[in-house]
Short mmCIF file of C-alpha atoms and ligand atoms in Angstrom, two decimals:
data_model
loop_
_atom_site.label_atom_id
_atom_site.label_comp_id
_atom_site.label_asym_id
_atom_site.label_seq_id
_atom_site.Cartn_x
_atom_site.Cartn_y
_atom_site.Cartn_z
CA MET L 1 16.87 -18.80 -12.90
CA LYS L 2 18.95 -16.39 -15.01
CA ASN L 3 22.57 -15.90 -13.95
CA LYS L 4 22.84 -12.47 -15.56
CA ALA L 5 20.58 -9.41 -15.70
CA SER L 6 20.82 -5.79 -16.80
CA VAL L 7 18.92 -4.60 -13.72
CA VAL L 8 17.94 -6.48 -10.57
CA VAL L 9 15.00 -5.01 -8.65
CA ILE L 10 14.91 -6.17 -5.02
CA GLY L 11 11.31 -6.37 -3.77
CA GLY L 12 8.03 -7.30 -5.44
CA GLY L 13 5.87 -4.61 -3.86
CA VAL L 14 3.99 -2.00 -5.87
CA VAL L 15 7.13 0.14 -6.23
CA GLY L 16 9.39 -2.66 -7.47
CA CYS L 17 6.77 -3.88 -9.94
CA SER L 18 6.05 -0.36 -11.23
CA ILE L 19 9.77 0.29 -11.78
CA ALA L 20 10.29 -3.09 -13.50
CA TYR L 21 7.36 -2.47 -15.86
CA ASN L 22 8.58 1.02 -16.75
CA LEU L 23 12.14 -0.19 -17.39
CA ALA L 24 10.80 -2.79 -19.81
CA ARG L 25 8.52 -0.19 -21.40
CA LEU L 26 11.59 1.96 -22.07
CA GLY L 27 13.15 -1.01 -23.84
CA VAL L 28 15.47 -2.38 -21.15
CA LYS L 29 15.97 -6.12 -21.67
CA ASP L 30 16.78 -8.70 -19.01
CA VAL L 31 15.17 -7.01 -16.01
CA VAL L 32 14.73 -9.28 -13.01
CA VAL L 33 12.60 -8.81 -9.88
CA VAL L 34 13.57 -10.81 -6.80
CA GLU L 35 10.92 -11.15 -4.07
CA LYS L 36 11.45 -13.16 -0.91
CA ASN L 37 7.76 -14.04 -0.42
CA PHE L 38 5.08 -13.29 -2.99
CA LEU L 39 3.97 -10.11 -4.78
CA ALA L 40 2.51 -7.43 -2.48
CA SER L 41 3.35 -9.51 0.60
CA GLY L 42 5.09 -6.53 2.26
CA SER L 43 3.65 -3.11 3.09
CA THR L 44 1.79 -2.89 -0.21
CA GLY L 45 -0.62 -5.69 0.61
CA ARG L 46 -1.06 -4.35 4.14
CA CYS L 47 -1.76 -0.72 3.33
CA GLY L 48 -4.84 1.47 3.65
CA ALA L 49 -5.08 1.70 -0.14
CA GLY L 50 -5.89 5.40 -0.03
CA VAL L 51 -4.96 7.60 -2.97
CA ARG L 52 -4.95 11.35 -2.41
CA GLN L 53 -3.68 14.42 -4.20
CA GLN L 54 -4.12 16.90 -1.35
CA TRP L 55 -0.50 17.65 -0.54
CA GLY L 56 1.32 20.73 0.65
CA THR L 57 4.38 20.87 -1.60
CA GLU L 58 4.37 21.31 -5.35
CA MET L 59 6.45 18.19 -5.93
CA ASN L 60 4.12 15.96 -3.93
CA CYS L 61 1.04 17.45 -5.58
CA ARG L 62 2.52 16.73 -8.99
CA LEU L 63 3.62 13.21 -8.08
CA ALA L 64 0.17 12.42 -6.72
CA LYS L 65 -1.78 14.10 -9.51
CA GLU L 66 0.18 12.44 -12.32
CA SER L 67 -0.12 9.10 -10.51
CA MET L 68 -3.88 9.57 -10.21
CA LYS L 69 -4.06 10.14 -13.96
CA ILE L 70 -2.36 6.77 -14.41
CA PHE L 71 -4.64 5.02 -11.89
CA GLU L 72 -7.61 6.44 -13.83
CA ASN L 73 -6.37 4.80 -17.02
CA MET L 74 -4.54 1.83 -15.56
CA ASN L 75 -6.92 -0.86 -16.81
CA GLU L 76 -6.21 0.24 -20.40
CA ILE L 77 -2.53 1.18 -20.00
CA LEU L 78 -1.56 -2.13 -18.43
CA LYS L 79 -4.31 -4.20 -20.09
CA THR L 80 -5.14 -5.59 -16.68
CA LYS L 81 -6.87 -8.93 -16.32
CA ARG L 82 -8.83 -7.68 -13.32
CA ASP L 83 -10.20 -4.18 -12.76
CA ILE L 84 -8.02 -2.32 -10.22
CA GLU L 85 -11.13 -1.21 -8.28
CA LEU L 86 -10.41 2.50 -8.42
CA LYS L 87 -12.92 4.51 -6.45
CA GLN L 88 -12.91 8.31 -6.69
CA GLU L 89 -15.28 9.70 -4.12
CA GLY L 90 -12.86 12.02 -2.43
CA TYR L 91 -10.83 12.56 0.69
CA LEU L 92 -12.42 14.70 3.38
CA LEU L 93 -9.65 16.15 5.56
CA LEU L 94 -10.85 17.55 8.88
CA ALA L 95 -9.46 20.62 10.67
CA TYR L 96 -9.72 21.11 14.44
CA SER L 97 -7.76 24.34 14.82
CA GLU L 98 -7.34 27.68 13.03
CA ARG L 99 -3.75 26.70 12.36
CA GLU L 100 -4.83 23.55 10.56
CA MET L 101 -7.43 25.50 8.63
CA ASP L 102 -4.82 28.07 7.53
CA GLN L 103 -2.59 25.27 6.32
CA PHE L 104 -5.47 23.76 4.33
CA LYS L 105 -6.12 27.15 2.74
CA LYS L 106 -2.51 27.43 1.61
CA ASN L 107 -2.47 23.85 0.37
CA ILE L 108 -5.68 24.30 -1.62
CA GLU L 109 -4.35 27.42 -3.30
CA LEU L 110 -1.29 25.44 -4.38
CA GLN L 111 -3.34 22.39 -5.39
CA ASN L 112 -5.75 24.47 -7.46
CA SER L 113 -2.86 26.19 -9.24
CA LEU L 114 -1.73 22.71 -10.32
CA GLY L 115 -5.18 21.60 -11.45
CA ILE L 116 -6.16 19.56 -8.40
CA PRO L 117 -9.89 20.23 -7.78
CA SER L 118 -9.82 20.53 -3.98
CA HIS L 119 -11.80 23.07 -1.97
CA LEU L 120 -12.50 24.17 1.59
CA VAL L 121 -15.62 22.99 3.37
CA THR L 122 -17.51 24.27 6.40
CA PRO L 123 -18.58 21.79 9.10
CA GLU L 124 -22.10 21.91 7.58
CA GLU L 125 -20.76 21.07 4.13
CA ALA L 126 -18.67 18.28 5.63
CA LYS L 127 -21.88 16.86 7.06
CA GLU L 128 -23.50 16.99 3.65
CA ILE L 129 -20.67 14.87 2.30
CA VAL L 130 -20.75 12.40 5.23
CA PRO L 131 -24.14 12.88 6.93
CA TYR L 132 -23.35 10.93 10.09
CA LEU L 133 -20.04 12.73 10.73
CA ASN L 134 -19.73 14.01 14.30
CA THR L 135 -18.84 17.69 13.81
CA GLU L 136 -18.16 18.45 17.47
CA ASN L 137 -15.08 20.73 17.75
CA LEU L 138 -14.76 20.74 13.96
CA ILE L 139 -13.71 24.05 12.42
CA GLY L 140 -13.82 23.04 8.79
CA GLY L 141 -12.05 20.90 6.29
CA ALA L 142 -10.74 20.29 2.81
CA PHE L 143 -12.27 18.06 0.16
CA CYS L 144 -10.94 16.78 -3.13
CA PRO L 145 -13.60 14.81 -5.04
CA THR L 146 -11.15 12.92 -7.27
CA ASP L 147 -9.12 11.36 -4.43
CA GLY L 148 -9.98 7.83 -3.40
CA HIS L 149 -8.93 4.20 -3.28
CA ALA L 150 -7.49 1.44 -5.46
CA ASN L 151 -6.88 -2.25 -4.74
CA PRO L 152 -3.17 -2.65 -3.92
CA PHE L 153 -2.96 -6.38 -4.69
CA LEU L 154 -4.56 -5.93 -8.08
CA VAL L 155 -2.49 -2.83 -8.94
CA THR L 156 0.74 -4.66 -8.07
CA GLN L 157 -0.38 -7.73 -9.99
CA ALA L 158 -1.32 -5.57 -12.97
CA TYR L 159 2.16 -4.02 -13.08
CA ALA L 160 3.76 -7.45 -12.70
CA ASP L 161 1.63 -9.01 -15.45
CA ALA L 162 2.39 -6.14 -17.83
CA ALA L 163 6.10 -6.34 -16.96
CA ARG L 164 6.15 -10.12 -17.56
CA TYR L 165 4.48 -9.59 -20.90
CA LEU L 166 7.38 -7.27 -21.84
CA GLY L 167 9.95 -9.86 -20.79
CA VAL L 168 10.67 -9.07 -17.13
CA GLU L 169 11.35 -12.18 -15.05
CA PHE L 170 10.08 -12.52 -11.49
CA TYR L 171 11.76 -14.80 -8.97
CA LEU L 172 9.31 -15.20 -6.12
CA ARG L 173 10.12 -16.98 -2.84
CA THR L 174 13.71 -15.96 -3.53
CA GLU L 175 15.63 -13.90 -1.00
CA VAL L 176 18.49 -11.53 -1.71
CA THR L 177 21.21 -12.38 0.80
CA GLY L 178 24.06 -10.17 -0.40
CA ILE L 179 25.30 -7.75 -3.04
CA ARG L 180 28.75 -8.37 -4.44
CA GLN L 181 31.03 -5.43 -5.25
CA GLU L 182 34.43 -5.26 -6.90
CA LYS L 183 36.50 -2.06 -6.89
CA GLY L 184 33.57 -0.01 -5.67
CA ARG L 185 31.21 -1.24 -8.37
CA ILE L 186 28.34 -3.66 -8.14
CA VAL L 187 28.96 -6.96 -9.90
CA GLY L 188 25.99 -9.01 -8.81
CA VAL L 189 23.32 -10.08 -6.38
CA GLU L 190 23.46 -13.19 -4.21
CA THR L 191 20.19 -14.98 -3.52
CA ASN L 192 19.32 -18.16 -1.68
CA ARG L 193 18.77 -19.69 -5.12
CA GLY L 194 21.97 -18.58 -6.78
CA PHE L 195 24.01 -15.63 -8.03
CA ILE L 196 22.80 -13.10 -10.62
CA ALA L 197 25.51 -11.01 -12.28
CA THR L 198 24.44 -7.38 -12.77
CA GLU L 199 25.80 -3.83 -12.60
CA LYS L 200 22.55 -2.21 -11.54
CA VAL L 201 20.49 -2.92 -8.45
CA VAL L 202 17.30 -1.15 -7.37
CA ASN L 203 16.48 -1.26 -3.68
CA THR L 204 12.70 -1.37 -3.34
CA ALA L 205 12.66 -3.61 -0.27
CA GLY L 206 10.13 -1.48 1.65
CA GLY L 207 10.47 -2.02 5.41
CA TYR L 208 13.74 -3.88 4.80
CA SER L 209 15.43 -1.26 2.65
CA GLN L 210 18.01 -0.49 5.35
CA VAL L 211 18.97 -4.17 5.46
CA ILE L 212 19.63 -4.12 1.71
CA GLY L 213 21.63 -0.87 2.16
CA LYS L 214 23.94 -2.63 4.59
CA MET L 215 24.70 -5.18 1.87
CA VAL L 216 26.65 -2.47 0.00
CA GLY L 217 28.02 -0.94 3.20
CA LEU L 218 25.59 1.99 3.39
CA ASP L 219 23.89 3.15 6.55
CA LEU L 220 20.69 4.51 5.02
CA PRO L 221 18.81 7.21 6.98
CA VAL L 222 15.58 5.23 7.30
CA TYR L 223 13.89 3.18 9.97
CA SER L 224 10.84 0.93 10.04
CA GLU L 225 7.83 1.34 12.25
CA ARG L 226 4.70 -0.78 12.69
CA HIS L 227 1.36 0.69 11.64
CA GLN L 228 -1.83 -1.13 12.46
CA ILE L 229 -5.08 -1.26 10.59
CA LEU L 230 -8.39 -3.12 10.63
CA VAL L 231 -11.25 -4.00 8.34
CA THR L 232 -14.93 -4.59 9.10
CA GLU L 233 -17.50 -6.87 7.54
CA PRO L 234 -18.81 -5.55 4.20
CA VAL L 235 -22.07 -3.59 4.36
CA GLU L 236 -24.28 -1.61 1.97
CA LYS L 237 -22.63 1.51 0.67
CA MET L 238 -22.89 4.33 3.21
CA GLN L 239 -19.74 6.46 2.96
CA GLY L 240 -18.31 8.01 -0.19
CA PRO L 241 -15.00 9.60 0.78
CA MET L 242 -12.04 8.70 2.94
CA VAL L 243 -12.44 10.66 6.18
CA MET L 244 -9.11 11.70 7.61
CA SER L 245 -7.69 13.98 10.25
CA PHE L 246 -4.04 14.73 10.99
CA SER L 247 -4.63 16.15 14.45
CA TYR L 248 -7.34 13.73 15.63
CA ASN L 249 -5.12 11.09 13.99
CA ILE L 250 -7.43 8.78 12.06
CA TYR L 251 -8.32 7.62 8.58
CA CYS L 252 -11.39 5.62 7.63
CA GLN L 253 -12.76 4.67 4.24
CA GLN L 254 -15.39 2.31 2.84
CA ASN L 255 -13.92 0.08 0.14
CA PRO L 256 -15.83 -0.47 -3.12
CA HIS L 257 -16.34 -4.01 -1.79
CA GLY L 258 -18.35 -2.64 1.18
CA SER L 259 -15.99 -3.18 4.10
CA PHE L 260 -14.59 -0.27 6.10
CA ILE L 261 -10.84 0.02 6.48
CA MET L 262 -9.36 2.25 9.19
CA GLY L 263 -6.21 3.05 11.09
CA PHE L 264 -4.22 5.64 13.00
CA GLY L 265 -0.56 6.19 13.80
CA ASP L 266 0.78 5.45 17.28
CA PRO L 267 3.32 8.18 18.15
CA ASN L 268 5.06 5.89 20.66
CA GLU L 269 5.65 3.01 18.30
CA PRO L 270 9.21 1.65 18.65
CA ARG L 271 11.46 1.45 15.59
CA ASP L 272 11.71 -2.20 14.63
CA PHE L 273 10.33 -4.89 12.31
CA ASN L 274 7.41 -5.99 14.50
CA ILE L 275 4.20 -6.56 12.54
CA ARG L 276 2.06 -8.32 15.13
CA SER L 277 -1.31 -6.72 15.86
CA SER L 278 -2.38 -5.63 19.33
CA TRP L 279 -5.53 -5.35 21.43
CA GLN L 280 -4.55 -1.82 22.41
CA PHE L 281 -4.86 -0.77 18.79
CA LEU L 282 -8.24 -2.44 18.41
CA GLU L 283 -9.65 -0.66 21.46
CA GLU L 284 -8.20 2.74 20.67
CA MET L 285 -9.34 2.47 17.05
CA ALA L 286 -12.88 1.55 18.15
CA ARG L 287 -12.92 4.50 20.55
CA LYS L 288 -11.78 6.97 17.91
CA VAL L 289 -13.99 5.83 15.07
CA THR L 290 -17.20 5.40 17.07
CA TRP L 291 -16.78 8.99 18.30
CA LEU L 292 -16.16 10.46 14.85
CA LEU L 293 -18.46 8.22 12.78
CA PRO L 294 -21.02 6.92 15.33
CA PRO L 295 -23.06 4.51 13.15
CA LEU L 296 -19.93 2.45 12.56
CA LYS L 297 -20.34 1.08 16.07
CA HIS L 298 -22.71 -1.52 14.62
CA LEU L 299 -20.08 -2.99 12.32
CA ARG L 300 -18.19 -6.14 13.15
CA VAL L 301 -14.41 -6.15 12.91
CA VAL L 302 -13.36 -8.99 10.66
CA ARG L 303 -9.60 -8.72 10.65
CA GLN L 304 -6.81 -6.62 12.01
CA TRP L 305 -3.20 -6.62 10.89
CA ALA L 306 -0.08 -4.48 10.67
CA GLY L 307 2.61 -3.47 8.23
CA LEU L 308 5.76 -1.38 8.18
CA TYR L 309 6.21 2.26 7.32
CA ASN L 310 9.76 2.84 6.07
CA VAL L 311 10.42 6.33 7.40
CA THR L 312 12.96 9.05 6.53
CA PRO L 313 13.86 12.17 8.59
CA ASP L 314 11.53 14.39 6.54
CA ARG L 315 8.92 11.68 5.88
CA GLN L 316 9.50 11.97 2.14
CA PRO L 317 10.90 9.14 0.02
CA ILE L 318 14.45 8.77 -1.24
CA LEU L 319 14.58 8.34 -5.02
CA CYS L 320 18.10 8.40 -6.41
CA GLU L 321 21.27 6.63 -7.41
CA THR L 322 23.67 6.60 -4.47
CA PRO L 323 26.86 8.62 -5.10
CA GLN L 324 28.80 6.24 -2.84
CA VAL L 325 27.94 3.11 -4.84
CA PRO L 326 27.30 3.78 -8.53
CA GLY L 327 24.63 1.50 -9.95
CA PHE L 328 22.85 1.23 -6.60
CA TYR L 329 19.44 2.91 -6.84
CA LEU L 330 17.02 3.70 -4.03
CA ALA L 331 13.24 3.96 -4.11
CA ILE L 332 12.68 3.74 -0.37
CA GLY L 333 11.43 5.55 2.72
CA PHE L 334 7.87 6.18 1.52
CA SER L 335 6.86 6.98 5.09
CA GLY L 336 3.30 5.72 4.72
CA HIS L 337 2.35 7.10 1.32
CA GLY L 338 4.13 4.97 -1.26
CA PHE L 339 1.15 3.27 -2.82
CA MET L 340 -0.51 6.42 -4.15
CA ILE L 341 2.61 7.70 -5.92
CA ALA L 342 3.97 4.35 -7.16
CA PRO L 343 2.85 4.95 -10.78
CA MET L 344 4.99 8.11 -11.10
CA VAL L 345 7.83 6.68 -9.03
CA GLY L 346 8.07 3.81 -11.53
CA ILE L 347 8.31 6.19 -14.48
CA LEU L 348 10.86 8.51 -12.86
CA MET L 349 13.10 5.73 -11.57
CA ALA L 350 13.09 4.02 -14.97
CA GLU L 351 14.08 7.33 -16.58
CA MET L 352 16.83 7.79 -14.01
CA ILE L 353 18.20 4.27 -14.46
CA THR L 354 18.26 4.57 -18.25
CA GLY L 355 19.94 7.98 -18.07
CA GLN L 356 17.06 9.95 -19.58
CA LYS L 357 15.88 13.38 -18.62
CA LEU L 358 13.31 13.04 -15.84
CA SER L 359 9.78 14.02 -16.84
CA MET L 360 9.43 15.88 -13.52
CA ASP L 361 11.80 17.76 -11.22
CA LEU L 362 12.67 15.79 -8.10
CA GLU L 363 14.46 16.86 -4.93
CA LEU L 364 14.48 13.45 -3.31
CA ASP L 365 18.15 12.49 -3.29
CA LEU L 366 20.01 10.96 -0.38
CA GLY L 367 22.30 13.97 0.10
CA ARG L 368 19.48 16.30 1.17
CA PHE L 369 19.69 15.13 4.79
CA GLU L 370 23.37 16.00 5.10
CA ARG L 371 22.88 19.31 3.34
CA GLY L 372 20.01 20.07 5.70
CA GLU L 373 17.63 20.56 2.76
CA LEU L 374 14.74 18.62 4.16
CA ILE L 375 11.39 18.74 2.37
CA LEU L 376 8.85 20.58 4.48
CA GLU L 377 5.66 18.73 3.69
CA PRO L 378 2.95 19.79 6.14
CA SER L 379 0.42 17.10 5.21
CA VAL L 380 1.77 13.73 6.28
CA VAL L 381 0.01 11.26 8.56
CA MET Z 1 -23.09 -29.04 -11.29
CA GLU Z 2 -20.87 -26.65 -13.23
CA ASN Z 3 -17.74 -25.42 -11.47
CA GLY Z 4 -18.89 -21.86 -12.09
CA LYS Z 5 -21.82 -22.50 -9.79
CA ILE Z 6 -20.00 -24.31 -7.01
CA ILE Z 7 -19.29 -21.76 -4.30
CA VAL Z 8 -16.04 -22.44 -2.49
CA CYS Z 9 -16.00 -19.33 -0.31
CA ARG Z 10 -19.43 -18.48 1.04
CA CYS Z 11 -18.41 -15.14 2.60
CA GLU Z 12 -17.14 -13.70 -0.66
CA ASP Z 13 -18.98 -15.76 -3.27
CA VAL Z 14 -15.91 -17.25 -4.90
CA THR Z 15 -16.57 -20.20 -7.21
CA LEU Z 16 -14.55 -23.32 -7.84
CA ALA Z 17 -14.06 -22.22 -11.45
CA GLU Z 18 -12.46 -18.95 -10.28
CA ILE Z 19 -10.13 -20.82 -7.94
CA ARG Z 20 -9.06 -23.21 -10.71
CA GLN Z 21 -8.50 -20.26 -13.05
CA LEU Z 22 -6.20 -18.57 -10.50
CA ILE Z 23 -4.22 -21.75 -9.92
CA GLU Z 24 -3.81 -22.07 -13.67
CA GLU Z 25 -2.52 -18.47 -13.81
CA GLY Z 26 0.24 -19.51 -11.41
CA PHE Z 27 -1.11 -18.50 -8.00
CA THR Z 28 -0.27 -21.65 -6.12
CA SER Z 29 -0.43 -20.56 -2.51
CA LEU Z 30 -3.41 -19.81 -0.31
CA ASP Z 31 -1.93 -16.45 0.62
CA GLU Z 32 -1.85 -15.30 -3.00
CA ILE Z 33 -5.31 -16.62 -3.84
CA LYS Z 34 -6.71 -15.00 -0.72
CA ARG Z 35 -5.35 -11.62 -1.73
CA ILE Z 36 -6.54 -11.72 -5.33
CA ALA Z 37 -9.97 -13.31 -4.83
CA ARG Z 38 -10.67 -12.32 -1.17
CA CYS Z 39 -11.62 -15.86 -0.18
CA GLY Z 40 -10.68 -16.37 3.45
CA MET Z 41 -10.91 -12.62 4.10
CA GLY Z 42 -14.56 -12.77 5.10
CA PRO Z 43 -16.13 -13.13 8.53
CA CYS Z 44 -15.40 -16.88 8.76
CA GLN Z 45 -11.67 -16.30 8.18
CA GLY Z 46 -11.48 -19.16 5.72
CA LYS Z 47 -12.66 -21.90 8.03
CA THR Z 48 -14.11 -23.95 5.20
CA CYS Z 49 -12.67 -22.58 1.97
CA SER Z 50 -9.01 -22.85 3.02
CA GLN Z 51 -9.21 -26.65 3.13
CA ILE Z 52 -10.97 -26.89 -0.23
CA ILE Z 53 -8.53 -24.51 -1.92
CA ALA Z 54 -5.55 -26.28 -0.38
CA ARG Z 55 -6.83 -29.54 -1.88
CA GLU Z 56 -7.24 -27.89 -5.29
CA ILE Z 57 -3.67 -26.55 -5.14
CA ALA Z 58 -2.38 -29.95 -4.09
CA ALA Z 59 -4.19 -31.63 -6.97
CA ALA Z 60 -2.87 -29.12 -9.51
CA THR Z 61 0.74 -28.92 -8.32
CA GLY Z 62 1.35 -32.40 -6.97
CA LYS Z 63 2.33 -30.89 -3.59
CA SER Z 64 1.24 -32.60 -0.41
CA LEU Z 65 -1.36 -30.88 1.79
CA GLU Z 66 1.25 -30.40 4.51
CA GLU Z 67 3.40 -28.34 2.14
CA ILE Z 68 0.58 -25.87 1.52
CA GLN Z 69 0.52 -23.24 4.23
CA ILE Z 70 -2.76 -22.06 5.69
CA PRO Z 71 -2.68 -18.20 6.02
CA THR Z 72 -2.45 -16.46 9.38
CA ASN Z 73 -5.77 -16.37 11.21
CA ARG Z 74 -6.19 -12.68 11.92
CA PRO Z 75 -7.67 -11.52 15.20
CA PRO Z 76 -10.44 -10.89 16.26
CA ILE Z 77 -11.78 -14.25 15.18
CA GLY Z 78 -15.29 -13.95 16.63
CA GLY Z 79 -16.25 -10.72 14.83
CA ILE Z 80 -16.71 -8.16 17.60
CA LYS Z 81 -18.69 -4.98 16.93
CA LEU Z 82 -16.74 -1.72 17.15
CA GLY Z 83 -19.34 -0.45 19.65
CA GLU Z 84 -18.87 -3.47 21.90
CA LEU Z 85 -15.17 -2.74 22.08
CA VAL Z 86 -15.85 0.63 23.69
CA GLY Z 87 -18.41 -0.90 26.03
CA GLU Z 88 -21.36 0.72 24.34
CA GLU Z 89 -24.76 -0.83 24.71
CA ASN Z 90 -25.63 -2.19 21.30
CA GLU Z 91 -29.36 -2.34 20.95
CA GLU Z 92 -30.57 -3.15 17.46
C1 FAD V 1 -1.00 0.19 7.75
C2 FAD V 1 -0.48 0.90 6.53
C3 FAD V 1 -1.33 1.78 5.84
C4 FAD V 1 -0.87 2.43 4.70
N1 FAD V 1 -1.75 3.22 4.00
C5 FAD V 1 -1.36 3.78 2.84
C6 FAD V 1 -2.28 4.51 2.05
O1 FAD V 1 -3.46 4.63 2.38
N2 FAD V 1 -1.84 5.06 0.88
C7 FAD V 1 -0.55 4.92 0.46
O2 FAD V 1 -0.20 5.46 -0.58
N3 FAD V 1 0.35 4.23 1.20
C8 FAD V 1 -0.02 3.64 2.36
N4 FAD V 1 0.88 2.92 3.10
C9 FAD V 1 2.27 2.87 2.66
C10 FAD V 1 2.47 1.88 1.53
O3 FAD V 1 2.01 0.61 1.93
C11 FAD V 1 3.95 1.76 1.18
O4 FAD V 1 4.55 3.03 1.07
C12 FAD V 1 4.14 1.04 -0.16
O5 FAD V 1 3.39 -0.14 -0.18
C13 FAD V 1 5.60 0.75 -0.38
O6 FAD V 1 5.74 -0.17 -1.44
P1 FAD V 1 7.12 -0.88 -1.67
O7 FAD V 1 6.96 -1.66 -2.92
O8 FAD V 1 8.20 0.11 -1.57
O9 FAD V 1 7.33 -1.82 -0.40
P2 FAD V 1 6.74 -3.27 -0.03
O10 FAD V 1 5.35 -3.44 -0.50
O11 FAD V 1 7.03 -3.49 1.41
O12 FAD V 1 7.63 -4.24 -0.90
C14 FAD V 1 8.93 -4.59 -0.54
C15 FAD V 1 9.12 -6.05 -0.86
O13 FAD V 1 10.49 -6.40 -0.70
C16 FAD V 1 10.56 -7.72 -0.27
N5 FAD V 1 11.89 -7.95 0.31
C17 FAD V 1 12.40 -7.40 1.44
N6 FAD V 1 13.65 -7.85 1.65
C18 FAD V 1 13.94 -8.70 0.63
C19 FAD V 1 15.08 -9.48 0.29
N7 FAD V 1 16.18 -9.51 1.06
N8 FAD V 1 15.04 -10.23 -0.83
C20 FAD V 1 13.91 -10.22 -1.64
N9 FAD V 1 12.82 -9.51 -1.35
C21 FAD V 1 12.83 -8.75 -0.24
C22 FAD V 1 9.41 -7.85 0.71
O14 FAD V 1 9.00 -9.19 0.86
C23 FAD V 1 8.34 -6.97 0.07
O15 FAD V 1 7.40 -7.70 -0.68
C24 FAD V 1 0.46 2.24 4.25
C25 FAD V 1 1.30 1.37 4.93
C26 FAD V 1 0.84 0.69 6.07
C27 FAD V 1 1.76 -0.27 6.76
#
């Protein structure tokens, strides 16, 4: 193991690997990624793998759209060994009230102005897109045909392989246990396998980002919360898009591989690090999905699991260098949508760390919570 | 028989040659191989393939079988239909 690095990235999830690759791409030598388990073993490998561009703020639309462009070309850009299994058959968002419909209208206007090809649909049109959709109580919806899915393990691995090729070193099964500071500056990272001297640390520890914050004496405004999910046996292709509703609280998509993946958010979930799965989830999920997509009742559940959302007060990530501890960078608090924007997050963080002008305006600093300048994104699950 | 024709994981059609290739690329735990190649993610939850892959890893790395961790068996192991969970009659 190296005892010195220019940048230490803590966490080998999709965000850490994307940042490490982009740092190396910008010419930074001696970048190290430290991961306590294996790549994508955290939230990344447990996520719903959905990639959508239908957002309600300009910044999020841009982050998602630019990231989608990268997903579309990722096999070539990263020269991946295995295809990342990108599927673009849309996201169908369902509206159950006039208020929701009005919001979709506003969002679509914004999305279209930025080149995202979304449009409104009537319940009849929704049924054309997913013929077995139960349209009871449905008022309408929004559809973006280029949204979809990508394989999170293979995307993370692709970034890691490309980063390794450019000289980044990965220390897997290695846990960061402390961050050493002298006179208010970072001097290195302690791990269970030794000390690495460095002046720059990137916190991409996902559900454990607040634990890493404590290591430099910061009380970061994030908490972790379990989200459960399940997958069925693979079957013949029957559903193109991800079907999702904010108010009915569900998402369900058929993977390119044939299995269906689905989940919902429990509003009463306590804030902790629990990732055990529960029977309550299984039953509630079955109830919801068999009502909305009746033929799915014939499918067998193969596995169920859980992962952590790392959540901020406005459910938008924190991407910045902390003013309190120079050299300590945050790419945390993705609040359940970090996979789909990881390609752009990697580019922007690498630009920030190397002191370049960012290729996109960001308002995601840590200070926004104290200033009361929260991001008002209407379209989070 | 060629390794490319020997199926290790029957649920996901993963061959012995693919497993050996992944081990050679440096994936030396069942958890990693499961996530890249999907073996063990199918309906049987890796009942047969886990043992075979563990033996392959042991042979390639010199680790003992005890050192190689078998991934978490995810519920529900039997493979229940979504309809059965809501008590719906499931005539087919
Ligand atoms: C059920 C569920 C469904 C989701 N669905 C979607 C979706 O459809 N679309 C989407 O875009 N997003 C989704 N998300 C969110 C997405 O998974 C996350 O936002 C994203 O994976 C965050 O990536 P990350 O790299 O920041 O974190 P992680 O993948 O969690 O990576 C952090 C890594 O840090 C490591 N680590 C932690 N502490 C230490 C330490 N002390 N030393 C060394 N390493 C350490 C961990 O082992 C982990 O591998 C979902 C999440 C869940 C749980």
